[in-house]
mmCIF file of C-alpha atoms in Angstrom:
data_model
loop_
_atom_site.group_PDB
_atom_site.id
_atom_site.type_symbol
_atom_site.label_atom_id
_atom_site.label_comp_id
_atom_site.label_asym_id
_atom_site.label_seq_id
_atom_site.Cartn_x
_atom_site.Cartn_y
_atom_site.Cartn_z
ATOM 1 C CA MET A 1 49.708 36.101 -44.648
ATOM 2 C CA THR A 2 46.474 38.489 -44.657
ATOM 3 C CA ARG A 3 44.432 39.607 -47.590
ATOM 4 C CA ILE A 4 42.838 42.604 -48.718
ATOM 5 C CA VAL A 5 39.016 42.074 -47.869
ATOM 6 C CA ALA A 6 37.416 44.037 -50.675
ATOM 7 C CA GLY A 7 37.750 46.900 -53.053
ATOM 8 C CA SER A 8 39.530 46.971 -56.490
ATOM 9 C CA VAL A 9 42.167 44.567 -55.321
ATOM 10 C CA GLY A 10 39.999 42.642 -52.817
ATOM 11 C CA GLY A 11 41.200 39.039 -52.347
ATOM 12 C CA ARG A 12 45.063 39.796 -52.892
ATOM 13 C CA ARG A 13 47.231 38.435 -50.028
ATOM 14 C CA ILE A 14 49.607 40.590 -48.377
ATOM 15 C CA GLY A 15 53.063 39.131 -46.887
ATOM 16 C CA VAL A 16 53.524 40.097 -43.198
ATOM 17 C CA PRO A 17 56.881 39.841 -41.618
ATOM 18 C CA SER A 18 56.937 36.895 -39.346
ATOM 19 C CA HIS A 19 58.594 38.540 -36.319
ATOM 20 C CA GLY A 20 56.879 41.367 -34.176
ATOM 21 C CA VAL A 21 53.875 42.125 -36.459
ATOM 22 C CA ARG A 22 50.251 41.623 -35.733
ATOM 23 C CA PRO A 23 48.298 43.055 -38.411
ATOM 24 C CA THR A 24 44.574 44.078 -37.865
ATOM 25 C CA SER A 25 42.515 40.894 -38.578
ATOM 26 C CA GLU A 26 40.269 40.763 -41.778
ATOM 27 C CA ARG A 27 37.346 40.758 -39.520
ATOM 28 C CA VAL A 28 37.959 43.910 -37.907
ATOM 29 C CA ARG A 29 39.348 45.804 -41.044
ATOM 30 C CA GLU A 30 35.849 44.725 -42.614
ATOM 31 C CA ALA A 31 33.930 46.103 -39.837
ATOM 32 C CA LEU A 32 35.576 49.285 -39.597
ATOM 33 C CA PHE A 33 35.553 49.801 -43.448
ATOM 34 C CA SER A 34 31.817 48.673 -43.568
ATOM 35 C CA ALA A 35 30.842 51.189 -41.088
ATOM 36 C CA LEU A 36 33.002 54.205 -42.824
ATOM 37 C CA GLU A 37 31.370 53.482 -46.307
ATOM 38 C CA ALA A 38 28.054 53.565 -44.870
ATOM 39 C CA GLU A 39 28.784 57.122 -43.938
ATOM 40 C CA GLY A 40 30.475 57.493 -47.251
ATOM 41 C CA ALA A 41 33.977 58.387 -45.309
ATOM 42 C CA VAL A 42 36.058 56.223 -47.543
ATOM 43 C CA ARG A 43 35.993 57.220 -51.434
ATOM 44 C CA GLY A 44 38.259 60.168 -51.835
ATOM 45 C CA ALA A 45 39.451 60.209 -48.323
ATOM 46 C CA ALA A 46 43.248 61.045 -47.261
ATOM 47 C CA VAL A 47 44.360 58.427 -45.432
ATOM 48 C CA LEU A 48 47.829 57.933 -43.185
ATOM 49 C CA ASP A 49 48.575 54.701 -41.608
ATOM 50 C CA LEU A 50 50.845 55.346 -38.796
ATOM 51 C CA CYS A 51 52.821 52.791 -37.430
ATOM 52 C CA ALA A 52 52.016 50.407 -40.286
ATOM 53 C CA GLY A 53 53.596 47.065 -39.506
ATOM 54 C CA SER A 54 52.170 45.293 -42.357
ATOM 55 C CA GLY A 55 50.247 48.273 -44.155
ATOM 56 C CA ALA A 56 47.189 46.217 -44.323
ATOM 57 C CA LEU A 57 44.913 49.000 -43.225
ATOM 58 C CA GLY A 58 46.083 51.497 -45.364
ATOM 59 C CA LEU A 59 46.231 49.112 -48.249
ATOM 60 C CA GLU A 60 42.734 48.353 -47.513
ATOM 61 C CA ALA A 61 41.755 52.020 -47.409
ATOM 62 C CA LEU A 62 43.409 52.607 -51.081
ATOM 63 C CA SER A 63 41.545 49.537 -52.352
ATOM 64 C CA ARG A 64 38.378 51.117 -51.281
ATOM 65 C CA GLY A 65 39.025 54.517 -53.020
ATOM 66 C CA ALA A 66 40.858 56.514 -50.391
ATOM 67 C CA SER A 67 43.894 58.219 -51.368
#
């Protein structure tokens, strides 16, 4: 299990397949989106999460206002 760090659904848990998937850690996603939000680069941005194993990165972006 991993969770959405912040945004409209912050704190919600995401189920992750047990084999062959290693989602981006919460700490890394928090740091990445903190830096992007400081630049105003998230809200309204179009995001494509290629090779999304768990989809955590894309779901985090959606939660923070990306489309």
